[in-house]
Coordinates of C-alpha atoms and ligand atoms in Angstrom, one line a residue:
X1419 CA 252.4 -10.2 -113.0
X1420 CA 251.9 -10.3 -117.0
X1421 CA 248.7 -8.7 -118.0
X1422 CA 247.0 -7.9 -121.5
X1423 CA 246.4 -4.5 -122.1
X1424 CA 243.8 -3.4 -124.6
X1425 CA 245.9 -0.3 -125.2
X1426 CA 249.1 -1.9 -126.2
X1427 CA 247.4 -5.1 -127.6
X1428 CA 249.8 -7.2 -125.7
X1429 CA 250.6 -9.1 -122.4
X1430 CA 252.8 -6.4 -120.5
X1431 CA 254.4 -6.4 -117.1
X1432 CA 252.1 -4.9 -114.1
X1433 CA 254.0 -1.5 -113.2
X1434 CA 252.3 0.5 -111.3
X1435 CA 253.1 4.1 -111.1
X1436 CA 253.1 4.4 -107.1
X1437 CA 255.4 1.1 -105.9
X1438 CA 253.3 -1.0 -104.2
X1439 CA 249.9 0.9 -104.6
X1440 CA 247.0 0.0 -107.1
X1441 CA 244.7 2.6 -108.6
X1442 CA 241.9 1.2 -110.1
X1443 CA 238.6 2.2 -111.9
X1444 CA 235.3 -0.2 -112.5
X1445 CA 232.7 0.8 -114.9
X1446 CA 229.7 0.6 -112.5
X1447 CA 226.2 -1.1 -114.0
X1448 CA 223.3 1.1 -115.4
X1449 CA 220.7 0.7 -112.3
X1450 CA 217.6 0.4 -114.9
X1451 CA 217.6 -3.0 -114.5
X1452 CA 218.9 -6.4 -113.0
X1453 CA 221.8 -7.1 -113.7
X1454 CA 222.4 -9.9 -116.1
X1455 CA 224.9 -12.8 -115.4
X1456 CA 226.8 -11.7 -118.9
X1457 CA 227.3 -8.0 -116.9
X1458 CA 228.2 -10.3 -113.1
X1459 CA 231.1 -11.9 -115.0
X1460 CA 232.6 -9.0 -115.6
X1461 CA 232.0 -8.2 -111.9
X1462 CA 233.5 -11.4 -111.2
X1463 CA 236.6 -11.2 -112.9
X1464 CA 237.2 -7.6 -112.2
X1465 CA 237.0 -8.7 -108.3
X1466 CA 239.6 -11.4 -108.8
X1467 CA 241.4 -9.9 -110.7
X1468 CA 241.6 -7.0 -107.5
X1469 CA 241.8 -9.6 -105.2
X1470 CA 244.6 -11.2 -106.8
X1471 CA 246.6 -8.0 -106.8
X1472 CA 246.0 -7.6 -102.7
X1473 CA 247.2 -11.2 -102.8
X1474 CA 250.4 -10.6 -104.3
X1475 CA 250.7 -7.3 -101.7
X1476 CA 249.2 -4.5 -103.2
X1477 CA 247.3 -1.9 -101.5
X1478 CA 244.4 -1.0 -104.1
X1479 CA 242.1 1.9 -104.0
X1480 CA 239.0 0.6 -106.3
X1481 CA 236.8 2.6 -107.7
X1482 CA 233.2 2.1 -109.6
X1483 CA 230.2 4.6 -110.3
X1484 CA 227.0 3.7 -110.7
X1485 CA 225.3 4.9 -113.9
X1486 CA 221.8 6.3 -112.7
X1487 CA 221.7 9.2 -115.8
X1488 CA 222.7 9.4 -119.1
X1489 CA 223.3 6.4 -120.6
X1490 CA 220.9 6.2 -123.7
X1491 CA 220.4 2.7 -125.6
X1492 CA 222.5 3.2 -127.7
X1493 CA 226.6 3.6 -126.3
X1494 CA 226.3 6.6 -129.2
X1495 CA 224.6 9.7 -128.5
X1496 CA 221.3 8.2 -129.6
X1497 CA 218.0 6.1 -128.6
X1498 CA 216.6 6.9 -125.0
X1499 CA 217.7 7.4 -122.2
X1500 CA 217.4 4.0 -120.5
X1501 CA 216.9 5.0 -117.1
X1502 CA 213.8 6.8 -118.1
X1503 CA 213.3 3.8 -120.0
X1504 CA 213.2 1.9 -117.0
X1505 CA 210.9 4.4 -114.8
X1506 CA 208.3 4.3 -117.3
X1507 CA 208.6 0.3 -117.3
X1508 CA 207.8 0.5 -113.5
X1509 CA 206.0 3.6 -113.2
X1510 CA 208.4 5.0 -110.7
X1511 CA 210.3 7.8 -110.6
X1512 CA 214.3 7.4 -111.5
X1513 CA 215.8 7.5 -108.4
X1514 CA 213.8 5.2 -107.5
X1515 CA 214.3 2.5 -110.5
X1516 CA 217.7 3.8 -109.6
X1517 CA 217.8 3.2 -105.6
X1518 CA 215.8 -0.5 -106.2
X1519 CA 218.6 -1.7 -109.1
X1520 CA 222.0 -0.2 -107.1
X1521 CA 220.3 -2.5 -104.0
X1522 CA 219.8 -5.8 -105.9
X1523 CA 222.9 -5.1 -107.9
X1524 CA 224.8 -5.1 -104.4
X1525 CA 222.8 -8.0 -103.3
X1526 CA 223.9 -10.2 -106.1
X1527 CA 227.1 -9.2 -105.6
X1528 CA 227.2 -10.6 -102.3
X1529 CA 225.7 -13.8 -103.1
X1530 CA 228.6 -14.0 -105.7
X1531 CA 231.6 -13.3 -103.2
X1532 CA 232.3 -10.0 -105.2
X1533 CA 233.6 -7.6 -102.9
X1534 CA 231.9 -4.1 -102.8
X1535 CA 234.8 -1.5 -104.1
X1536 CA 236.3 0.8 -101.8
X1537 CA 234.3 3.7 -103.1
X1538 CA 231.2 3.5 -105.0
X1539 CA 229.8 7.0 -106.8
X1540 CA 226.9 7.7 -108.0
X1541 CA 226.7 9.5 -111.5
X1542 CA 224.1 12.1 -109.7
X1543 CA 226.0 12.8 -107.5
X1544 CA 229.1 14.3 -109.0
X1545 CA 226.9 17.4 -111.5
X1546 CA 229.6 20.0 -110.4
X1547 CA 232.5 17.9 -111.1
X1548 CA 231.1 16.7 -114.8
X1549 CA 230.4 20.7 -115.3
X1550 CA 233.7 22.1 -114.2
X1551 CA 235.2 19.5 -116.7
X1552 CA 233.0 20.1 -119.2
X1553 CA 234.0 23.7 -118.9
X1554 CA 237.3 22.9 -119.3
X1555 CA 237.3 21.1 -122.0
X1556 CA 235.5 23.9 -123.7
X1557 CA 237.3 26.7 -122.9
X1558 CA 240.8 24.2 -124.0
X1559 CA 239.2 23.7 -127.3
X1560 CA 238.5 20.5 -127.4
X1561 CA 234.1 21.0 -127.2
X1562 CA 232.2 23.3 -128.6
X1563 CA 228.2 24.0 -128.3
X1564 CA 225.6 23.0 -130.7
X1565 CA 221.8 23.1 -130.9
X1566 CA 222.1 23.4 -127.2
X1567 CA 224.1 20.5 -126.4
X1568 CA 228.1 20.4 -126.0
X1569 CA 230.0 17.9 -127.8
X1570 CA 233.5 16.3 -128.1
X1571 CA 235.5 17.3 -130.6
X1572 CA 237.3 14.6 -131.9
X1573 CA 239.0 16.1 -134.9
X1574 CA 241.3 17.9 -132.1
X1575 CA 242.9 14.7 -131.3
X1576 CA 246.0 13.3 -132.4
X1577 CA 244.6 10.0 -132.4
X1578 CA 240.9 8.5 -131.6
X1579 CA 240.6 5.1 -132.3
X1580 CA 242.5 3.9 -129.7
X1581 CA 241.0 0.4 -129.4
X1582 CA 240.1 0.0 -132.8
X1583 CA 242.4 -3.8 -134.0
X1584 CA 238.7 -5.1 -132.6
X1585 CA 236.7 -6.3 -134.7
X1586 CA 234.1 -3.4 -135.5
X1587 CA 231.1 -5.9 -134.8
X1588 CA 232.3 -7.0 -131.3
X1589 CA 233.0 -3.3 -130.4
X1590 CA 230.1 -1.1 -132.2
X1591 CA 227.1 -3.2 -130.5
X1592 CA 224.9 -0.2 -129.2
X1593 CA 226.3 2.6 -132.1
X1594 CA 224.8 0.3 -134.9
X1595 CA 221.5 0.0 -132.8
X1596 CA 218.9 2.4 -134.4
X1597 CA 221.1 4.5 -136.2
X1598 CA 220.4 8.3 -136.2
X1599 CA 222.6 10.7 -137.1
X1600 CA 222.7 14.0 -135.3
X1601 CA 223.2 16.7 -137.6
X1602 CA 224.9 19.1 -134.9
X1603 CA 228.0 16.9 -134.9
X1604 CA 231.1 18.2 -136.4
X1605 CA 232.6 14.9 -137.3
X1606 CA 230.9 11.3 -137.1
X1607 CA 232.8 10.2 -134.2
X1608 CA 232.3 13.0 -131.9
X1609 CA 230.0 12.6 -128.3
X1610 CA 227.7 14.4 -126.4
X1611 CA 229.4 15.8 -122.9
X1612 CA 226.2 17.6 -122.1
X1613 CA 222.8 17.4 -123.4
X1614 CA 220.1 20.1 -123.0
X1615 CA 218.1 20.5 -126.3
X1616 CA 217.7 16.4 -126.5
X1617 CA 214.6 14.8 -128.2
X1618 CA 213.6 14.5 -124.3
X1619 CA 211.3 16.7 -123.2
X1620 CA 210.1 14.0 -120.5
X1621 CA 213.7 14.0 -118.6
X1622 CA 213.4 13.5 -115.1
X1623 CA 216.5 14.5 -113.8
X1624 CA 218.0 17.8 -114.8
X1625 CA 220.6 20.1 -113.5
X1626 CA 221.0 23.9 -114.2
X1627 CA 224.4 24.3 -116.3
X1628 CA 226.4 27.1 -117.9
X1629 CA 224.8 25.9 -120.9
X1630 CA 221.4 25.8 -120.1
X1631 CA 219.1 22.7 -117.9
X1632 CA 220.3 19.5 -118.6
X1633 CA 222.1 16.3 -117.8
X1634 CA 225.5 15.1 -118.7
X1635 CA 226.0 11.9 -121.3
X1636 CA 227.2 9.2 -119.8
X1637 CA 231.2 8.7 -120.8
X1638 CA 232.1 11.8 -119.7
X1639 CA 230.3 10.3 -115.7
X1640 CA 233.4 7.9 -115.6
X1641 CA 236.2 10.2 -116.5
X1642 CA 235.4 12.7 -113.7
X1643 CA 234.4 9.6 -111.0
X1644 CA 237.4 8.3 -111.9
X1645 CA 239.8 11.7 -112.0
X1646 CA 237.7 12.6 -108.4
X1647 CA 238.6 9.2 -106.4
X1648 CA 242.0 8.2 -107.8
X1649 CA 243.6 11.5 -109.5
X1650 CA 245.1 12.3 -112.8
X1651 CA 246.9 8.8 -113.0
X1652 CA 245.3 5.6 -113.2
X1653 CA 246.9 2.7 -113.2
X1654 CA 244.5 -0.1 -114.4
X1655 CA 240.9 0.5 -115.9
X1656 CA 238.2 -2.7 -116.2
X1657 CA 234.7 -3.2 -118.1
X1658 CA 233.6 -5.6 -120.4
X1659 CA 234.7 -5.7 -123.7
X1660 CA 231.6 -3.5 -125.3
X1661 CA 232.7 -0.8 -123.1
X1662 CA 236.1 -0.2 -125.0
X1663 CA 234.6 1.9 -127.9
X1664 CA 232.9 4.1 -127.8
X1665 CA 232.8 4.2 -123.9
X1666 CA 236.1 3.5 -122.7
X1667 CA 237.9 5.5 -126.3
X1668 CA 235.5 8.5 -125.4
X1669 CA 236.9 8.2 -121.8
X1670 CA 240.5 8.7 -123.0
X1671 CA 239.9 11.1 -125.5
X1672 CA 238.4 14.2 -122.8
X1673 CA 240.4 13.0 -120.0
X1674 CA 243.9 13.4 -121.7
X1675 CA 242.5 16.6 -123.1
X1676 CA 241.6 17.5 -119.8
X1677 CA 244.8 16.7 -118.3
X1678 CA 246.6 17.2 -121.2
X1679 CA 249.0 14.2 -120.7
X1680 CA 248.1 10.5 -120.6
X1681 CA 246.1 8.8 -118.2
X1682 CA 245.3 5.6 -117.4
X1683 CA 248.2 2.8 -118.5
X1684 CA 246.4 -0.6 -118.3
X1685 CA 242.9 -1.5 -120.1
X1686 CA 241.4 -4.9 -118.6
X1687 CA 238.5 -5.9 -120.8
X1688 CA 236.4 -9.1 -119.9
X1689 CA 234.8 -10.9 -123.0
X1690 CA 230.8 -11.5 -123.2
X1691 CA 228.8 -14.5 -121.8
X1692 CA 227.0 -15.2 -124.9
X1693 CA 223.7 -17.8 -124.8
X1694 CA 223.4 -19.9 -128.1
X1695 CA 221.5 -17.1 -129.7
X1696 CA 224.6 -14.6 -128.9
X1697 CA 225.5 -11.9 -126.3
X1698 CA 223.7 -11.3 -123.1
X1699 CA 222.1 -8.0 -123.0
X1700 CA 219.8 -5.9 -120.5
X1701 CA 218.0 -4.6 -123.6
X1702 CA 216.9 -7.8 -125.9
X1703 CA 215.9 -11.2 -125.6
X1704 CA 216.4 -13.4 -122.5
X1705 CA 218.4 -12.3 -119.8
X1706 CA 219.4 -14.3 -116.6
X1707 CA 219.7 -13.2 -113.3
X1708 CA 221.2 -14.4 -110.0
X1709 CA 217.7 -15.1 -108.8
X1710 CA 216.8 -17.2 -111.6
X1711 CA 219.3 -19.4 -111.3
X1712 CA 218.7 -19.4 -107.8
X1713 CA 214.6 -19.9 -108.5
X1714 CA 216.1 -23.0 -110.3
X1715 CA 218.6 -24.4 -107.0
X1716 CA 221.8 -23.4 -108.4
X1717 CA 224.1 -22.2 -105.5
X1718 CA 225.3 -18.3 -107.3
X1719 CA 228.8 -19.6 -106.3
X1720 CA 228.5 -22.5 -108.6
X1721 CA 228.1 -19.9 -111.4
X1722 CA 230.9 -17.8 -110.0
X1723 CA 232.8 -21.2 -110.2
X1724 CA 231.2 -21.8 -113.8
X1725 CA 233.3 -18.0 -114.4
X1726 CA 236.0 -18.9 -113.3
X1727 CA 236.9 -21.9 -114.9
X1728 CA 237.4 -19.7 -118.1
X1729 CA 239.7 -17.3 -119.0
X1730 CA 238.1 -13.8 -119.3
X1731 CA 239.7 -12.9 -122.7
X1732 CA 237.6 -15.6 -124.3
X1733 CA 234.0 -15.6 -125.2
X1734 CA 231.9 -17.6 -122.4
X1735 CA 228.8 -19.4 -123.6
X1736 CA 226.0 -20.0 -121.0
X1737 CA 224.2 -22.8 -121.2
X1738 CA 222.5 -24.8 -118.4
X1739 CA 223.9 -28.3 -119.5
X1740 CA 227.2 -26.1 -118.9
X1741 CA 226.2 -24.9 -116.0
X1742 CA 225.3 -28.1 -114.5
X1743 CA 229.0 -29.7 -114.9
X1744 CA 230.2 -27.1 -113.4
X1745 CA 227.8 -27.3 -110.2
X1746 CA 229.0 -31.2 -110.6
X1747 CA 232.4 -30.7 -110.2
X1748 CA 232.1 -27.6 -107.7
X1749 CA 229.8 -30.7 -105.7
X1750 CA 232.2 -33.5 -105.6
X1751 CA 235.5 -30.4 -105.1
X1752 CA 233.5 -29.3 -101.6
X1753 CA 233.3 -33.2 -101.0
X1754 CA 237.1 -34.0 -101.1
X1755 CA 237.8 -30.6 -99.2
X1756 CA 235.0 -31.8 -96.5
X1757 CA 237.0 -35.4 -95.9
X1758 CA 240.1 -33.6 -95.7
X1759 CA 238.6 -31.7 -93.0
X1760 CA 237.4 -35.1 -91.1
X1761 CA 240.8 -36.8 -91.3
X1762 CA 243.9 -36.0 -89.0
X1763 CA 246.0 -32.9 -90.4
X1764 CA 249.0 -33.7 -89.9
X1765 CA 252.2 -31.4 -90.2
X1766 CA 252.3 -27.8 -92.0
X1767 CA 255.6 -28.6 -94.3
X1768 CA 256.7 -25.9 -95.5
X1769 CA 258.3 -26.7 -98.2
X1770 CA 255.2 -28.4 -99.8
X1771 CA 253.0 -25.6 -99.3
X1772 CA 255.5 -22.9 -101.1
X1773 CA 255.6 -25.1 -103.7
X1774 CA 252.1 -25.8 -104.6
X1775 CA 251.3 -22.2 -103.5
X1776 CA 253.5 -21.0 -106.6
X1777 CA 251.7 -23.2 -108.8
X1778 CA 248.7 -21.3 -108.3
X1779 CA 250.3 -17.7 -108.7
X1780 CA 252.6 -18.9 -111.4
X1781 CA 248.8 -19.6 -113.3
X1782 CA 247.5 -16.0 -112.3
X1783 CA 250.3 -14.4 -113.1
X1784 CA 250.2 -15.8 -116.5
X1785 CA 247.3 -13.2 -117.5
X1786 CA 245.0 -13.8 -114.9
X1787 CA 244.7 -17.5 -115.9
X1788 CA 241.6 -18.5 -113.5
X1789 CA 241.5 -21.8 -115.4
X1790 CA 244.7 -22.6 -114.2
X1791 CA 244.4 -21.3 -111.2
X1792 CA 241.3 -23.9 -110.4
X1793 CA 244.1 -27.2 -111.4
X1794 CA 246.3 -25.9 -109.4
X1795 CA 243.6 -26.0 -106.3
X1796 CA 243.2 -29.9 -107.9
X1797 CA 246.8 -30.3 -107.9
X1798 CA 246.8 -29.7 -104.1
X1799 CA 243.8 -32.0 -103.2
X1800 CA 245.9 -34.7 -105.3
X1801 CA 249.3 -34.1 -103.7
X1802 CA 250.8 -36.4 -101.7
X1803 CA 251.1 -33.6 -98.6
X1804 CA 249.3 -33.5 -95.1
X1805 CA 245.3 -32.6 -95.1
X1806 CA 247.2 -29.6 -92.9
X1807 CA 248.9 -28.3 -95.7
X1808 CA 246.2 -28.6 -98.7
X1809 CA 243.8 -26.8 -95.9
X1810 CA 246.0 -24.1 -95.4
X1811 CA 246.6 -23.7 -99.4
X1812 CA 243.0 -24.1 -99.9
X1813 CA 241.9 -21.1 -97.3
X1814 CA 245.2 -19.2 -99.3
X1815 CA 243.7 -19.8 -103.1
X1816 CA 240.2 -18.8 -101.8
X1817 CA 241.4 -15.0 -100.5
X1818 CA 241.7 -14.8 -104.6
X1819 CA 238.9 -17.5 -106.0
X1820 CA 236.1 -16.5 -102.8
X1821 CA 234.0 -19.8 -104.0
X1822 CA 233.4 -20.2 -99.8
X1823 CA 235.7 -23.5 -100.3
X1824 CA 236.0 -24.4 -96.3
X1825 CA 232.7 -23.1 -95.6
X1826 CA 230.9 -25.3 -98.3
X1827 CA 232.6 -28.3 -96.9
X1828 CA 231.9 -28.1 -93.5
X1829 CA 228.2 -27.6 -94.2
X1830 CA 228.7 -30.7 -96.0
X1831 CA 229.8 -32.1 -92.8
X1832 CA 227.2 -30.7 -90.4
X1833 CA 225.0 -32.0 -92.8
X1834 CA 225.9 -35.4 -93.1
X1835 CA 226.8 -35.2 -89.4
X1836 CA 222.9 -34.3 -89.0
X1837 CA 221.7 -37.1 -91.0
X1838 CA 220.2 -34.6 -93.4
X1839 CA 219.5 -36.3 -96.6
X1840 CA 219.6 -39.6 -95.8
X1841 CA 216.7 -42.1 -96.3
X1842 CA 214.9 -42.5 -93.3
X1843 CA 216.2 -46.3 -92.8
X1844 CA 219.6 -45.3 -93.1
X1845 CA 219.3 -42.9 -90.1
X1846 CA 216.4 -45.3 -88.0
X1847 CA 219.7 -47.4 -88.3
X1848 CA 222.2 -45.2 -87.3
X1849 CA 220.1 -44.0 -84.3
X1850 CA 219.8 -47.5 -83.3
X1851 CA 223.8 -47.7 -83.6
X1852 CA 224.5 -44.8 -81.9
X1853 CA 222.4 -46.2 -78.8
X1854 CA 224.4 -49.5 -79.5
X1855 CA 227.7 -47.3 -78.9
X1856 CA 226.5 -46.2 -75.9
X1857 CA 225.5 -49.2 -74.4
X1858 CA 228.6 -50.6 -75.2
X1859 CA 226.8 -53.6 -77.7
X1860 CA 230.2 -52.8 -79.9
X1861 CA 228.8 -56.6 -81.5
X1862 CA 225.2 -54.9 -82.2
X1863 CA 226.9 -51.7 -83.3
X1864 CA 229.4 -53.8 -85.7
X1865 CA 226.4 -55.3 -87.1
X1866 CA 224.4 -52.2 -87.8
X1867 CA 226.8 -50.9 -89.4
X1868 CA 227.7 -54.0 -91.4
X1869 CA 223.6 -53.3 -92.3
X1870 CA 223.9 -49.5 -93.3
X1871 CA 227.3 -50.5 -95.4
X1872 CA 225.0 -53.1 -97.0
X1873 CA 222.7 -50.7 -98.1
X1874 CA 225.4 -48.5 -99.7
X1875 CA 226.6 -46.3 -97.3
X1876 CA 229.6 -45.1 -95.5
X1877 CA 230.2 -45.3 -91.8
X1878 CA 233.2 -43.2 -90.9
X1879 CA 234.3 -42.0 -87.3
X1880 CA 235.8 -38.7 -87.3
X1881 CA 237.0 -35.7 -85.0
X1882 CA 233.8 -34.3 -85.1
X1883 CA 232.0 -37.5 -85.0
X1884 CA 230.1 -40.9 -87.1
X1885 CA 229.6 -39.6 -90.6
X1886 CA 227.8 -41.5 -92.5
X1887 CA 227.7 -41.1 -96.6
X1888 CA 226.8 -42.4 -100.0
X1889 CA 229.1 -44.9 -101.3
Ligands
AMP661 P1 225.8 -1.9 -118.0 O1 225.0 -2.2 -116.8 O2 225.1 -2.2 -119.3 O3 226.5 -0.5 -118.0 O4 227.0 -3.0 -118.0 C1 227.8 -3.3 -116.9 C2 229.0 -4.1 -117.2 O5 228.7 -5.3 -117.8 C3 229.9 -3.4 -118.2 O6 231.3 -3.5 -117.9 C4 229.6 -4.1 -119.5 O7 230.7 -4.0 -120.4 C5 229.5 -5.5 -119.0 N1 228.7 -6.4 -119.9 C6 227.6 -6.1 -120.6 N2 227.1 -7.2 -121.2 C7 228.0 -8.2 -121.0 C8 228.0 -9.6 -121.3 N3 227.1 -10.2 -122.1 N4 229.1 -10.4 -120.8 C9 230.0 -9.8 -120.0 N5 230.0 -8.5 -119.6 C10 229.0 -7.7 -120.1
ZN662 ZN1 232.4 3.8 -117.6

């Protein structure tokens, strides 16, 4: 599989560094809030992306904290802390914005087909590692103490800008926000590893330290969750794209100094969803959630479709006249799956199935080209192969897409099968057929169907019985 790296700034190979085994790290959400649809298609794309890898064999071990301290409003050292933020919003306590947020965050999660990772951490829970770190890092060097707090030391590196061919404005969104500088910094670019003397006296959660009560800032969370679950080598890291400075370059910077070699050899980066007005954000302006869209009768899986239909290295704009093609087509795609399912399947050939089956990795392969990958689902409903075959391949695709393709179909089925939606004439007619059938009035039965196709509708016998549907 070719996949772009951040680090190298080009499509590489997949090597992993145990054969056939994937380590893998997720930047978890900041429970202070819903989650936002921008931050879900991250989520999305991180899970097929995993997925896909378990397709093609791999055994991965995924990892994702959640952030429930230290992550201020600014990705810098500065603004507030936005879990307290988020307490005071509420009038709860933090663990309990933070319980309420990692719940819905899971439940959206499911109603999107995203597969929880195999270990989720919270940031809360992991003081002694962050401290034992922290310590390290010190005594190496590479921190040093001021005005209470300890801080990366930057200037010790051979190189800190890892990320930086980005654009500074799509990278520096929360460093620009409310600019302060803090004068006990050694050099502009250096980060807070453990706060005590902050400008928050109000801080909820403390912990007692080698350097006084405090909490730890929030890059240094991921670097130990990550070090804990999956060791000193990593193979593939994810997070959207504002995570990849200062985040995701403060991540690398006091792990390898930690370690003291490098440590994580593939950087997966999903661009924003932007609205019209620009990106999605917890903080400002409008943000949609699962539930709204749900509130407004969109199935979560059509926006999951909606996702995937894009590749995840380009900028996604939301919008709901975009949205509502894509619930069009995911409508009439369920409808050609759920007639394949009423007609007679037919032979598995083989040979038909490899080939369309490589169609559909040869597009994921290619970069994780979800695009692609949805003609290549297309390009089996089209070919001239057995419903048995394009069922199989369809059940195959979805281990990687998860957009619930049989299951969407057949409740098509037990819906039209049910008369559900269908004007009350129609189905006072198709009773009155039905009881025709029965009596054996095959001339009455011919005729009320001759009435319903009249009207516009479809009378069609299958293995599971008369469906009748819109022309
Ligand atoms: P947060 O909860 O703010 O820590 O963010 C959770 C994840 O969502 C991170 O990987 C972010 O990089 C990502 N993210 C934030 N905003 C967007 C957006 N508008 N589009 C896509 N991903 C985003
Ligand atoms: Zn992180």
């Amino acid at each position: 599989m070719q996949i772009y790296n951040t680090l190298t700034r080009k499509k590489e190979e997949f090597v992993t560094i145990t054969e056939g085994k994937v380590s893998m790290y997720t930047c978890g959400p900041t429970v202070y809030h819903y989650a936002h649809i921008g931050n879900l298609r991250s989520y999305i794309m991180e899970d097929v992306l995993e997925k896909y890898l378990r397709y093609t064999g791999y055994d991965v071990k995924r990892v994702m904290n959640i952030t429930d301290v230290g992550h201020l409003t600014s990705d810098g050292d500065t603004g507030d802390d936005k879990m307290l933020k988020g307490a005071k919003r509420e009038h709860k306590t933090v663990m309990e914005i933070a319980k309420f947020y990692t719940d819905a965050f899971f439940e959206d999660c499911k109603k999107l087909n995203i597969k929880v990772p195999d270990v989720v951490e919270p940031a809360t829970g992991c003081i002694d590692e962050f401290i034992k770190v922290i310590s390290a890092l010190i005594e190496k060097g590479y921190a040093y103490l001021a005005g209470g707090n300890v801080y990366f030391d930057t200037s010790k590196l051979e190189k800190y800008y890892v990320f930086n061919d980005f654009k500074e404005e799509d990278l520096a969104v929360g460093v620009r926000e409310g600019v302060e500088e803090d004068a006990n910094k050694r050099n502009k670019a250096d980060f807070v590893l453990w706060f005590t003397k902050s400008k928050f006296d109000d801080q909820e959660l403390k912990w007692e330290s080698p350097w006084g009560l405090g909490y730890p800032g929030w890059h240094i969370e991921c670097s130990c969750i990550s070090m804990k679950h999956l060791g000193e080598y990593l193979d593939i890291h994810c997070g959207g794209i504002d995570n990849a400075f200062p985040h995701h370059t403060n991540e690398i910077a006091q792990s390898e100094a930690y370690i003291g070699h490098k440590w994580c050899n593939y950087w997966f980066h999903v661009l924003h969803l932007n609205t019209n007005s620009g990106k999605m954000s917890k903080s400002s302006g409008e943000f949609l959630t699962v539930s709204l869209l749900e509130s407004k009768n969109y199935d979560p899986i059509v926006y999951r479709f909606f996702c995937l239909q894009s590749h995840y290295r380009k900028s996604l704009v939301f919008s709901y006249e975009n949205l509502d093609n894509a619930a069009a087509a995911f409508s009439k795609l369920a409808a050609k799956i759920a007639q394949l399912l009423s007609q007679p399947a037919g032979e598995l050939d083989r040979e038909a199935y490899d080939k369309l089956r490589s169609g559909f990795s040869a597009a994921l392969d290619n970069d994780l080209n979800t695009s692609l990958a949805i003609t290549a689902l297309y390009d089996v409903l089209k070919a001239d192969t057995t419903p048995a075959v394009k069922l199989a391949l369809i059940e195959d695709f979805d281990k990687v897409l998860s957009l619930s393709l049989i299951a969407k179909a057949k409740e098509l089925n037990s819906k039209a099968d049910s008369g559900e939606e269908l004007p009350e004439e129609i189905k006072e007619l198709a009773e009155q057929r039905k009881q025709a059938r029965k009596d054996k009035n095959f001339a009455l039965a011919d005729e009320l169907r001759d009435k319903i196709t009249a009207m516009g509708y479809i009378v069609e016998e299958t293995r599971q019985g008369t469906v009748i549907k819109k022309k």
